mmCIF file of N, CA and C in Angstrom:
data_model
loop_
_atom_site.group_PDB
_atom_site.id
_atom_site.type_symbol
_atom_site.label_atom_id
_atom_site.label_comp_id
_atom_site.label_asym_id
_atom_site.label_seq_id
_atom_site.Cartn_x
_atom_site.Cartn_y
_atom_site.Cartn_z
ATOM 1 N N UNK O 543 -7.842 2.535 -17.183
ATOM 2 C CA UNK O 543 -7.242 1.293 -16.759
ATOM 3 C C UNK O 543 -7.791 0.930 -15.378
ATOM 4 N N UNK O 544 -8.328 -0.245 -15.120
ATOM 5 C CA UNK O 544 -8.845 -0.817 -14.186
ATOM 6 C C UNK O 544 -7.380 -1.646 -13.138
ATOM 7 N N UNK O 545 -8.087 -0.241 -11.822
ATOM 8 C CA UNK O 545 -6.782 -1.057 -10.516
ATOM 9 C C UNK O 545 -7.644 -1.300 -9.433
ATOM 10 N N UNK O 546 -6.594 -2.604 -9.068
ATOM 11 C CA UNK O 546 -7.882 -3.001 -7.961
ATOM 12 C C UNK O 546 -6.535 -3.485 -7.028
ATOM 13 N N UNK O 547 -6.571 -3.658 -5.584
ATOM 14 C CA UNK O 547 -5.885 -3.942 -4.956
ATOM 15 C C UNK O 547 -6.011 -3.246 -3.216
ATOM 16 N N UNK O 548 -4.966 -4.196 -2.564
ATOM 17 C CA UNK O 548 -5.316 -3.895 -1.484
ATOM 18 C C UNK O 548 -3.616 -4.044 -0.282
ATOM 19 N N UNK O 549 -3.682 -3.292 0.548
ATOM 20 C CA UNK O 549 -2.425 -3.651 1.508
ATOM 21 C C UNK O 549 -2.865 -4.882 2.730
ATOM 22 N N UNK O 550 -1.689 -5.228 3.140
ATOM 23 C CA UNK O 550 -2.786 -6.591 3.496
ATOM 24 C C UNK O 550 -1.057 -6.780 4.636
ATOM 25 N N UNK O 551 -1.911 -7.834 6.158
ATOM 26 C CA UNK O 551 -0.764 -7.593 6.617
ATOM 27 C C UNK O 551 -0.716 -9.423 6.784
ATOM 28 N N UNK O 552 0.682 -10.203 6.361
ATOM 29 C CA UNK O 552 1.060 -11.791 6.339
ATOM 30 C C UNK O 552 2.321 -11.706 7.101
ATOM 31 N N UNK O 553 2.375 -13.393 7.296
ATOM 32 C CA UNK O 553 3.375 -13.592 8.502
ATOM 33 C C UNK O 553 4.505 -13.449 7.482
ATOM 34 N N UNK O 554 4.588 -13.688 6.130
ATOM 35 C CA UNK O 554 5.614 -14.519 5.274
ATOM 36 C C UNK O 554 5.341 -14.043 4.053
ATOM 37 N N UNK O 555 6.248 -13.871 3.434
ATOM 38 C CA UNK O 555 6.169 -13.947 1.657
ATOM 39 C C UNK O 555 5.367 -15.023 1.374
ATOM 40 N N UNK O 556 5.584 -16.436 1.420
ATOM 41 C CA UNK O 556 4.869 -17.361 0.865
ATOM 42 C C UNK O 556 3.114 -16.982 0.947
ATOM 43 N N UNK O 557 2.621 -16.677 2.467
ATOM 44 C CA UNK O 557 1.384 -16.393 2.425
ATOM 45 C C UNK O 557 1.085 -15.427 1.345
ATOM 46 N N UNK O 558 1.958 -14.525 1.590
ATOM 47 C CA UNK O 558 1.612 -13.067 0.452
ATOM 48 C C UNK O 558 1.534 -13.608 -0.631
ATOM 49 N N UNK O 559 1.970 -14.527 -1.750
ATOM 50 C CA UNK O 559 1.779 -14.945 -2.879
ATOM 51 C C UNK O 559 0.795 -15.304 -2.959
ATOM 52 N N UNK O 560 -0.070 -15.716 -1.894
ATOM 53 C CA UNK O 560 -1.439 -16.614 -2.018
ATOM 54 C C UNK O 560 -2.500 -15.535 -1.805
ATOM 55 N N UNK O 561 -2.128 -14.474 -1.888
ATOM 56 C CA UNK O 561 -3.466 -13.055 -2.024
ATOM 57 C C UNK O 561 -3.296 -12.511 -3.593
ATOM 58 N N UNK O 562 -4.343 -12.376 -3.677
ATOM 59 C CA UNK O 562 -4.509 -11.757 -4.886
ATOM 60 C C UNK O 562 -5.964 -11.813 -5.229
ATOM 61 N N UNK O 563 -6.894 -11.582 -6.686
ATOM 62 C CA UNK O 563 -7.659 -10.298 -6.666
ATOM 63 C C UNK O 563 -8.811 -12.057 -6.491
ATOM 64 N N UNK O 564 -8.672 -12.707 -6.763
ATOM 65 C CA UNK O 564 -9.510 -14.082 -6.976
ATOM 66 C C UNK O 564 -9.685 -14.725 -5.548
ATOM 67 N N UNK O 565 -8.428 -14.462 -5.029
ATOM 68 C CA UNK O 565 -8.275 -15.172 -3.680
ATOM 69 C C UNK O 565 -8.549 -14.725 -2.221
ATOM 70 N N UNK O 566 -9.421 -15.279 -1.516
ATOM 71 C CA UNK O 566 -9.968 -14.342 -0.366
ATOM 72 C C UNK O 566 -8.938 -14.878 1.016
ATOM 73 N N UNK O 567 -8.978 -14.190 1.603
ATOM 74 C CA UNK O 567 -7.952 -14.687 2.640
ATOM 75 C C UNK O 567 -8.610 -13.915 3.970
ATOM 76 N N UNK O 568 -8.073 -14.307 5.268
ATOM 77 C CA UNK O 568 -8.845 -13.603 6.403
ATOM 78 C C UNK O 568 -7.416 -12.556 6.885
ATOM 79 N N UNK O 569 -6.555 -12.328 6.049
ATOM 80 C CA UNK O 569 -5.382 -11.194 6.853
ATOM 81 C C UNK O 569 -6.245 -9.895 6.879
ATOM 82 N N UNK O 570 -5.950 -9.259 8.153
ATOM 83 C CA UNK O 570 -6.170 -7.510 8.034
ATOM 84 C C UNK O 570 -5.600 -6.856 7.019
ATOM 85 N N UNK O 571 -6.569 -5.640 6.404
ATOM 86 C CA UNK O 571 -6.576 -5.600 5.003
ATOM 87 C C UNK O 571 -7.104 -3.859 4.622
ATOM 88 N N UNK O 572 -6.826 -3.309 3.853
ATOM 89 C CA UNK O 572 -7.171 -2.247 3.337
ATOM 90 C C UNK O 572 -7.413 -2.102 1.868
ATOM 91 N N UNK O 573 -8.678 -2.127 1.234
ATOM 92 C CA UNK O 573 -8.164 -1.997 -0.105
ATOM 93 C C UNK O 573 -7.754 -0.313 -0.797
ATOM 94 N N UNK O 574 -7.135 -0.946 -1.693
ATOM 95 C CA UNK O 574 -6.906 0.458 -2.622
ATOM 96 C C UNK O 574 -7.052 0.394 -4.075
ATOM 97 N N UNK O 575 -8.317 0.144 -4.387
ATOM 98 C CA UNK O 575 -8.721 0.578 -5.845
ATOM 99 C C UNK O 575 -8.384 1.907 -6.695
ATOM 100 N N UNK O 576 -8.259 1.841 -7.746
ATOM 101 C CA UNK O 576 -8.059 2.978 -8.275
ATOM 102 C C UNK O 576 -6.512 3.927 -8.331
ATOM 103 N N UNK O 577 -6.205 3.137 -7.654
ATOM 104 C CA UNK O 577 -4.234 3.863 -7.244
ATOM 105 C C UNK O 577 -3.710 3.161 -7.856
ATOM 106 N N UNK O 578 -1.868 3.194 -7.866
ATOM 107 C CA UNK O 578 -1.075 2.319 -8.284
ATOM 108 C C UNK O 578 -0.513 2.260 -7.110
ATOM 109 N N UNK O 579 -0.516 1.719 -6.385
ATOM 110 C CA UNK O 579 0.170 1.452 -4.657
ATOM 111 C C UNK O 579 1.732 1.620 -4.811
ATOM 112 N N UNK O 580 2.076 0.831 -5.752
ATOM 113 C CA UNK O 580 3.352 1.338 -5.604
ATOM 114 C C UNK O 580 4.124 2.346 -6.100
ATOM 115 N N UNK O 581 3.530 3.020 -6.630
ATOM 116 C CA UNK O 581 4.192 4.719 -6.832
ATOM 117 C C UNK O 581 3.810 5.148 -5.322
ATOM 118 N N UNK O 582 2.294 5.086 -5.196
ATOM 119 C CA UNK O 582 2.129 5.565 -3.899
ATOM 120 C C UNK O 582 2.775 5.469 -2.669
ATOM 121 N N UNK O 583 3.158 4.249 -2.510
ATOM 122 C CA UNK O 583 4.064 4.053 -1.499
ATOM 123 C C UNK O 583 5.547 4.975 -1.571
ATOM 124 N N UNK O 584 6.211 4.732 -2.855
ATOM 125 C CA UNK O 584 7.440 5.328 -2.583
ATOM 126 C C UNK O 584 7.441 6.886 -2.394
ATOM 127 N N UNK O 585 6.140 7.549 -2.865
ATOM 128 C CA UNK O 585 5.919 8.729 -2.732
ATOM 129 C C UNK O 585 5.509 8.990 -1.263
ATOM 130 N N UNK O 586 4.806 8.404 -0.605
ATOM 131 C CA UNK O 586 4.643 8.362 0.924
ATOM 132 C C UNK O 586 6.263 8.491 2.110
ATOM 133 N N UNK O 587 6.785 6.957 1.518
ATOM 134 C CA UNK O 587 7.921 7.079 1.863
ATOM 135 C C UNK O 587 8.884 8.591 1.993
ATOM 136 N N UNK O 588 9.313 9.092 0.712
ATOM 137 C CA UNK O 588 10.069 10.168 0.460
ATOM 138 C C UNK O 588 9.366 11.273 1.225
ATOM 139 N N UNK O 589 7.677 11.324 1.232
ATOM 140 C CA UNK O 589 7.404 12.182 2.105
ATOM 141 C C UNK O 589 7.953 12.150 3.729
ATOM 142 N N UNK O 590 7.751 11.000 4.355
ATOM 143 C CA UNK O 590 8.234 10.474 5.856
ATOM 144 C C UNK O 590 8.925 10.204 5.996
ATOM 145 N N UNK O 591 9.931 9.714 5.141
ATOM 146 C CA UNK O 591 11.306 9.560 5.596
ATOM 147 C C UNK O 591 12.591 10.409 5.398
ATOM 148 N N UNK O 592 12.464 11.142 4.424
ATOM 149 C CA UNK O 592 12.596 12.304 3.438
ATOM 150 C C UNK O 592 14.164 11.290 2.926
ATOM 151 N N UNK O 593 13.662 10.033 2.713
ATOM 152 C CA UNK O 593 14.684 9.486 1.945
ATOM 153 C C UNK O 593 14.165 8.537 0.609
ATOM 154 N N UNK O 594 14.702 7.858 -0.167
ATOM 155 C CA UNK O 594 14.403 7.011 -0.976
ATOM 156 C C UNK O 594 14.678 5.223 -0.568
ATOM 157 N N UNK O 595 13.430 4.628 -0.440
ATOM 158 C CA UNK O 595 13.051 3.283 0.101
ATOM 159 C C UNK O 595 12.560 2.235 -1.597
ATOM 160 N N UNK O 596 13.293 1.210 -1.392
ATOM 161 C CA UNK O 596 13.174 0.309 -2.242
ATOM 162 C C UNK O 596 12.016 -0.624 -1.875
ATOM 163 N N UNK O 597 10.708 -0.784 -2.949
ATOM 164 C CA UNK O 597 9.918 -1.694 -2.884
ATOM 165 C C UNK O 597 10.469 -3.104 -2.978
ATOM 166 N N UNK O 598 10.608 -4.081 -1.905
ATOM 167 C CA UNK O 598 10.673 -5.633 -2.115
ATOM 168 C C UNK O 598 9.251 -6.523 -3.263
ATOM 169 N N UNK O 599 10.080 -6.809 -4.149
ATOM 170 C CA UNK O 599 9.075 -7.508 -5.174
ATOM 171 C C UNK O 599 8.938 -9.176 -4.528
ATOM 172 N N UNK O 600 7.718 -9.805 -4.437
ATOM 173 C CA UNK O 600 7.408 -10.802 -3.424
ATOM 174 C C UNK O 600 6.704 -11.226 -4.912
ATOM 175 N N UNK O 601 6.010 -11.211 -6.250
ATOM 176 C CA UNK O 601 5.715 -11.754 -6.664
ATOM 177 C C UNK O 601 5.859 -10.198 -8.050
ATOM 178 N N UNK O 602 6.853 -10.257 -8.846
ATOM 179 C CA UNK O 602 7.217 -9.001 -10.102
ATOM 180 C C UNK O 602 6.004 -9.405 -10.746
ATOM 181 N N UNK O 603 6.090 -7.626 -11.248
ATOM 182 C CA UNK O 603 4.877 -7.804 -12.302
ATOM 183 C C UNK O 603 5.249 -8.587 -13.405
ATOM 184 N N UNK O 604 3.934 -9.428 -13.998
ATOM 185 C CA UNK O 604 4.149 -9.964 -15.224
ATOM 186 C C UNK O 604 3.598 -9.111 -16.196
ATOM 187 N N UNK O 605 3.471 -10.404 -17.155
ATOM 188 C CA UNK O 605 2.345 -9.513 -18.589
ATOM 189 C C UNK O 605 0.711 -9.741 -18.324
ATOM 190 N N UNK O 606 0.707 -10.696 -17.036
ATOM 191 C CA UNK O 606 -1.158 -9.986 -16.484
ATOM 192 C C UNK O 606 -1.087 -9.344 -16.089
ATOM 193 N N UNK O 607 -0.135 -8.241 -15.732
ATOM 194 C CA UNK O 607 -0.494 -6.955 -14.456
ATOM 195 C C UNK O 607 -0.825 -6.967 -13.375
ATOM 196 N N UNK O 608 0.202 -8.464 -12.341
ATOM 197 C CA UNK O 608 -0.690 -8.351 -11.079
ATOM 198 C C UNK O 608 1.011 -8.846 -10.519
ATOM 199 N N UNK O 609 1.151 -8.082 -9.524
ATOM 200 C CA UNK O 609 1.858 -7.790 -8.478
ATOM 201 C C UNK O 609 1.695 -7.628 -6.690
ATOM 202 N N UNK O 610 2.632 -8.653 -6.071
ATOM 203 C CA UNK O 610 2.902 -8.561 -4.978
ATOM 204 C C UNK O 610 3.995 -7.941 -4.286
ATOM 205 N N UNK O 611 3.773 -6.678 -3.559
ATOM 206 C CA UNK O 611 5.557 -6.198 -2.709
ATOM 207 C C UNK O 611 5.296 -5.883 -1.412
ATOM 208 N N UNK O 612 6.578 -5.983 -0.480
ATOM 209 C CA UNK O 612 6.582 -6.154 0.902
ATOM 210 C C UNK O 612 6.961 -4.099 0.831
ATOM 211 N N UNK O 613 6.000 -3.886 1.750
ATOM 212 C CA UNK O 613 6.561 -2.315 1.847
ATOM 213 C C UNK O 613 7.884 -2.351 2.681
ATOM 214 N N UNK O 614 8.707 -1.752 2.564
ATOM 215 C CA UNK O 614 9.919 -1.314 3.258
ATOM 216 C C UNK O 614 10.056 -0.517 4.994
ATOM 217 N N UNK O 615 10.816 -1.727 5.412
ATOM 218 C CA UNK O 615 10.767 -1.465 7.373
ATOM 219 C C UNK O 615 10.472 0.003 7.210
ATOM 220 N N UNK O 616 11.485 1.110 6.838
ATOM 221 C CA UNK O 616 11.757 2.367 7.162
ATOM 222 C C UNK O 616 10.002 3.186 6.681
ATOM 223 N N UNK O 617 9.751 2.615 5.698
ATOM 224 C CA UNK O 617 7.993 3.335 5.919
ATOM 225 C C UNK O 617 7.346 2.886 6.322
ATOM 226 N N UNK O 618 7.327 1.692 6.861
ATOM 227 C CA UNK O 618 6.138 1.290 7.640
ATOM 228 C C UNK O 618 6.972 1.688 9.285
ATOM 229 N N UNK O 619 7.745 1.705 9.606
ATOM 230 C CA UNK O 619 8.227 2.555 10.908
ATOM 231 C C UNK O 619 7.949 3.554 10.729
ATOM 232 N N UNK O 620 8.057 4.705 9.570
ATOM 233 C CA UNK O 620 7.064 5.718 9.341
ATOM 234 C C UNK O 620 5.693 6.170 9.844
ATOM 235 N N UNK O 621 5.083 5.678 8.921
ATOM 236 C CA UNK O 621 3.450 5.177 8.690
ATOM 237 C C UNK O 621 3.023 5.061 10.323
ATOM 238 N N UNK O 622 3.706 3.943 10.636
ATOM 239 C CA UNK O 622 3.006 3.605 12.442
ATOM 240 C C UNK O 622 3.365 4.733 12.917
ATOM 241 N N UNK O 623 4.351 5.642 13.129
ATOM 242 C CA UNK O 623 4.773 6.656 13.893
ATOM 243 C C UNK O 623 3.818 8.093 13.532
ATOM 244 N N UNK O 624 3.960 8.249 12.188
ATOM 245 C CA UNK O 624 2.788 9.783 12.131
ATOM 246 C C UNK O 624 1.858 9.773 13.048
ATOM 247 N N UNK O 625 1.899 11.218 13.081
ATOM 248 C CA UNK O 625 0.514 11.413 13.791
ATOM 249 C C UNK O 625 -0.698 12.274 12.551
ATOM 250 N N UNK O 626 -1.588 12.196 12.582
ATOM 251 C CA UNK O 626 -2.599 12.913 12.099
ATOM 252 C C UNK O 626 -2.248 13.713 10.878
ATOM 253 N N UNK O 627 -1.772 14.884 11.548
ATOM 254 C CA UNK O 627 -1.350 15.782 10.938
ATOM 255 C C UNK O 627 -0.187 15.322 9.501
ATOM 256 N N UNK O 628 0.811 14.659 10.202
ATOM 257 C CA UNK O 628 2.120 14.164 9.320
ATOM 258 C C UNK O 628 1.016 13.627 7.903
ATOM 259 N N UNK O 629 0.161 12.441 8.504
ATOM 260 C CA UNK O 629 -0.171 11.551 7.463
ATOM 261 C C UNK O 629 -1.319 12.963 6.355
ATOM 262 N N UNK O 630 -1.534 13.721 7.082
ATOM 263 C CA UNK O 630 -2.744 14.471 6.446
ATOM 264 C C UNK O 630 -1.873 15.053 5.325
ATOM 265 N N UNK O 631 -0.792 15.943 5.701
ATOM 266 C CA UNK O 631 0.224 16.508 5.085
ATOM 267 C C UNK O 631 1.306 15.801 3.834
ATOM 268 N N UNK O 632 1.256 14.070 4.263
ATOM 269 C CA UNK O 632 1.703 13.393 3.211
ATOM 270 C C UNK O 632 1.081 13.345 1.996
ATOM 271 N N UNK O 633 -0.626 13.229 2.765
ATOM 272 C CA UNK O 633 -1.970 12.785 1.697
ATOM 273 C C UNK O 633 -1.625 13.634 0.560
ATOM 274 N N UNK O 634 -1.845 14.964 1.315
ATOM 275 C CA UNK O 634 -1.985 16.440 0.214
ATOM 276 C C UNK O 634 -0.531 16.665 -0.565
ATOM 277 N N UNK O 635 -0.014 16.138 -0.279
ATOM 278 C CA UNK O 635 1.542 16.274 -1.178
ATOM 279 C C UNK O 635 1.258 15.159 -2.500
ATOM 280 N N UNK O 636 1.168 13.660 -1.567
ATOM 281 C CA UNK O 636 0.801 12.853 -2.866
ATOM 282 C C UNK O 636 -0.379 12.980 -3.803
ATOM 283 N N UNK O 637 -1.980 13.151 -3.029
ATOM 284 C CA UNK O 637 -2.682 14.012 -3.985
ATOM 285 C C UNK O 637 -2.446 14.754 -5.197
ATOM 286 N N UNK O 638 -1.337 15.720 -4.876
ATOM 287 C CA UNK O 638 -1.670 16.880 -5.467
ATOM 288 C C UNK O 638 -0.753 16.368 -7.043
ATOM 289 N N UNK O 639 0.349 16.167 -5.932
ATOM 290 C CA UNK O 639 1.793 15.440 -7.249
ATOM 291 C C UNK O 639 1.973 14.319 -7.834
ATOM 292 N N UNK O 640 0.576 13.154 -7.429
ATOM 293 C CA UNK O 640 0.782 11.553 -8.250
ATOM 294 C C UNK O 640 -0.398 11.641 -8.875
ATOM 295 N N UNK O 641 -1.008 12.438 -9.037
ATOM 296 C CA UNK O 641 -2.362 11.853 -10.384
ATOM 297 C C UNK O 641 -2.629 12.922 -11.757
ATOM 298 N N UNK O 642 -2.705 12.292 -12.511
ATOM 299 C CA UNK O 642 -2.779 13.173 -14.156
ATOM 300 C C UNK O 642 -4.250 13.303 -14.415
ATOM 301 N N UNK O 643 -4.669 14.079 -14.751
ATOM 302 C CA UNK O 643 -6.363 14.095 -15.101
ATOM 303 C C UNK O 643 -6.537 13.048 -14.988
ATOM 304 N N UNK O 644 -8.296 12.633 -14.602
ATOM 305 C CA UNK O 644 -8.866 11.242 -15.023
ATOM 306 C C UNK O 644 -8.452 10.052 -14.202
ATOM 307 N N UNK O 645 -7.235 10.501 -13.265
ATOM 308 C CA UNK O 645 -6.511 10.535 -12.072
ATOM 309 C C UNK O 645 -6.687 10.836 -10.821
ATOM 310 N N UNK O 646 -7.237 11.114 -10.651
ATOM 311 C CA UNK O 646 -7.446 12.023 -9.270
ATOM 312 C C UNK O 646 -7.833 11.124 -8.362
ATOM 313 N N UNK O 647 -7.633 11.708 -7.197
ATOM 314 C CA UNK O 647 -7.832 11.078 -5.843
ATOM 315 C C UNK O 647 -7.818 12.275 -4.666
ATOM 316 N N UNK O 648 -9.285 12.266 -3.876
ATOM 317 C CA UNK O 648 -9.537 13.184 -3.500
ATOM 318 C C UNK O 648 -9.388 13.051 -2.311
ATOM 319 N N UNK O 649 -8.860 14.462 -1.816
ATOM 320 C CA UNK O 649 -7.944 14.983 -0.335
ATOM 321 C C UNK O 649 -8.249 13.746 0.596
ATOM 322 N N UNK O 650 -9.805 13.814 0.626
ATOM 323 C CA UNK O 650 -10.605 13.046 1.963
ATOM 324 C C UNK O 650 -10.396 11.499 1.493
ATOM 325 N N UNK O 651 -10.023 11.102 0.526
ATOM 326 C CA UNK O 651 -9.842 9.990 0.402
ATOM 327 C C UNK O 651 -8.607 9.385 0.282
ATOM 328 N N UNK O 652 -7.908 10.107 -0.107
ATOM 329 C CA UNK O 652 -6.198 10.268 0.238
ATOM 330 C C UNK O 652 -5.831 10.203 1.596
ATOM 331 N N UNK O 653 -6.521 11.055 2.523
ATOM 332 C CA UNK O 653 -6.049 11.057 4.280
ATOM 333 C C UNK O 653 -6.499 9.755 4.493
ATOM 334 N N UNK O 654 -7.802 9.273 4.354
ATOM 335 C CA UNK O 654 -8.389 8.197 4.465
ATOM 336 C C UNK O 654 -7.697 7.010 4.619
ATOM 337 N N UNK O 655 -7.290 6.711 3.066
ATOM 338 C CA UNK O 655 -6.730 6.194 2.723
ATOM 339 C C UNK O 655 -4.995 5.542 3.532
ATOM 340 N N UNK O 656 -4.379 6.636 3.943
ATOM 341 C CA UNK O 656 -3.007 7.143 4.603
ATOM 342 C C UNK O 656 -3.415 6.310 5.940
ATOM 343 N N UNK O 657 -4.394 6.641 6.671
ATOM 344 C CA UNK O 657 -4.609 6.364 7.500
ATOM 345 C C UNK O 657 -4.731 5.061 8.122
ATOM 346 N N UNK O 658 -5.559 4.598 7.038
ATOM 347 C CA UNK O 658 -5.959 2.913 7.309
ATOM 348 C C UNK O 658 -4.685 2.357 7.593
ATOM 349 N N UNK O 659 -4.009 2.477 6.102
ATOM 350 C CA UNK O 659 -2.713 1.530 5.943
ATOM 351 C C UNK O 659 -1.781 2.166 7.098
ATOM 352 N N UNK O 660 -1.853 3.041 7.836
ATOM 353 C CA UNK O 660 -0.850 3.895 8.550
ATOM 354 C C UNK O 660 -1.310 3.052 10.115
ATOM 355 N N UNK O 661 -2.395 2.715 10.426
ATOM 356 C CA UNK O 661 -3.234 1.991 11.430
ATOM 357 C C UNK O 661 -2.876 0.340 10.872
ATOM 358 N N UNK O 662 -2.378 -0.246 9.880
ATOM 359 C CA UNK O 662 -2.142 -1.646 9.680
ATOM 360 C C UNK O 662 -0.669 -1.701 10.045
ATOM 361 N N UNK O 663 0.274 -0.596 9.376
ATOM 362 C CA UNK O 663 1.691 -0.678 9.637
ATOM 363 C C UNK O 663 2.013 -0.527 11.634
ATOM 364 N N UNK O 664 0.784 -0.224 12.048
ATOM 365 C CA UNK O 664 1.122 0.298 13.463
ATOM 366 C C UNK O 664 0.737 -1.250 14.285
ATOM 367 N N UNK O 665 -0.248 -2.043 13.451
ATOM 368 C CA UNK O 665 -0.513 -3.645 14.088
ATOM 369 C C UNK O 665 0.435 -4.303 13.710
ATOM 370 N N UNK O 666 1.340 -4.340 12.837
ATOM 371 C CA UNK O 666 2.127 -5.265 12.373
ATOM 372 C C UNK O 666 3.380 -5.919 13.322
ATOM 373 N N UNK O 667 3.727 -4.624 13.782
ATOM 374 C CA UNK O 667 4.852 -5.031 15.395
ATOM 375 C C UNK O 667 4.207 -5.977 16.219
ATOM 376 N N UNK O 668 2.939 -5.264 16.747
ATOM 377 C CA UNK O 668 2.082 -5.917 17.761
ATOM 378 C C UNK O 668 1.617 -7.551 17.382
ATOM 379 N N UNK O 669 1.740 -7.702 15.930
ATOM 380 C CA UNK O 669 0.941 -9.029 15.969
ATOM 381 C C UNK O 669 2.342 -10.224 14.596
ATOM 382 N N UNK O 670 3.545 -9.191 14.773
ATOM 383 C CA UNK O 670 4.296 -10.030 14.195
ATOM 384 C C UNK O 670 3.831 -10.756 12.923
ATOM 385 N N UNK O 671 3.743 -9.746 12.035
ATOM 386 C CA UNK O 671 3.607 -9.728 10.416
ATOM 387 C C UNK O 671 4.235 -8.593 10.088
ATOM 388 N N UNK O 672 4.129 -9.104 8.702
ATOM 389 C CA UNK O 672 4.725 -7.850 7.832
ATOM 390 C C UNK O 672 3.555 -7.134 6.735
ATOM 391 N N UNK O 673 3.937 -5.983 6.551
ATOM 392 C CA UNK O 673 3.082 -5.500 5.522
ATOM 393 C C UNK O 673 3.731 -5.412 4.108
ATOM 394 N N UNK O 674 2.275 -5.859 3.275
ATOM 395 C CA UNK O 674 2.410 -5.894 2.247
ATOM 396 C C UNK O 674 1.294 -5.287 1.497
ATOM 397 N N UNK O 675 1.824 -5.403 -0.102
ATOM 398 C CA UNK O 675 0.360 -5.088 -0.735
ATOM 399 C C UNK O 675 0.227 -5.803 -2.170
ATOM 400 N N UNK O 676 -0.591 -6.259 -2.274
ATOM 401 C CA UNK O 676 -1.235 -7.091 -4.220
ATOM 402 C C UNK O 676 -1.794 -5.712 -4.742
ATOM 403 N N UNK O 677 -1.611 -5.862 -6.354
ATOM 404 C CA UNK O 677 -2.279 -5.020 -7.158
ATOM 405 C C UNK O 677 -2.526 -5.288 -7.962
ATOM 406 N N UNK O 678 -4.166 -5.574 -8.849
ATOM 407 C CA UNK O 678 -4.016 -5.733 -10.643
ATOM 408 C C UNK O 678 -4.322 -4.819 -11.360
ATOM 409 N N UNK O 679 -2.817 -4.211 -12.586
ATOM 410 C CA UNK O 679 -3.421 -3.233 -13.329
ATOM 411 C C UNK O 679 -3.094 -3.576 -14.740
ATOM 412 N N UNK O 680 -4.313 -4.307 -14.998
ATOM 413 C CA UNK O 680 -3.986 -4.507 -16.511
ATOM 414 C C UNK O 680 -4.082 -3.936 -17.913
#
């Protein structure tokens, strides 16, 4: 199954509806191909917060498979706060426990990965947006 998508940081829901996989936009941006972002996220979450955080749906999946959600204050107050280590330690937890064969996502691209979006949730205070993320998995 083909995933394509990216976390992306907008002033507003309305902007966020207007990203998606056709539509180019100039917001700061991370993509994440190949994941399902939002398992990933709540699995991030539970790692850093060691609680359970509700994804805001900004545009529900339909029957094309393409989805918009606002990540939740408490992980992106997360996310900006790790240091190194925390996010390295999240990577290798979600690594190890969100992919089924044929699945995979590797360590260095997992921290990688953690990181970027962990470096967007940390601009978002500073430049008064929110984070979000689009995904198509059809």
């Amino acid at each position: 199954m083909v995933r394509v998508g990216e976390f992306f940081l907008a002033g507003d829901d309305e902007s966020a509806r207007r990203v998606g996989p056709r539509h180019s936009h100039d917001f700061p941006a991370v993509p994440c191909d190949g994941i399902y972002p939002d398992d990933a996220v709540l699995a991030w979450g539970a790692q850093l917060t060691s609680a359970e955080s509700a994804l805001r749906d900004v545009v529900p999946m339909a029957n094309d498979g393409f989805a918009v959600f606002a990540l939740p204050e408490p992980v992106c107050a997360a996310l900006a706060a790790a240091g190194r280590d925390r996010l390295r330690s999240t990577a290798l937890a979600w690594a190890e426990a969100a992919f089924e064969p044929g699945d995979e996502i590797s360590l260095d691209d997992a921290v990688n990965l953690l990181e970027r979006v962990s470096a967007l949730a940390g601009r978002r205070v500073e430049k008064h947006l929110n984070l979000y993320c689009w995904y198509f998995a059809p």
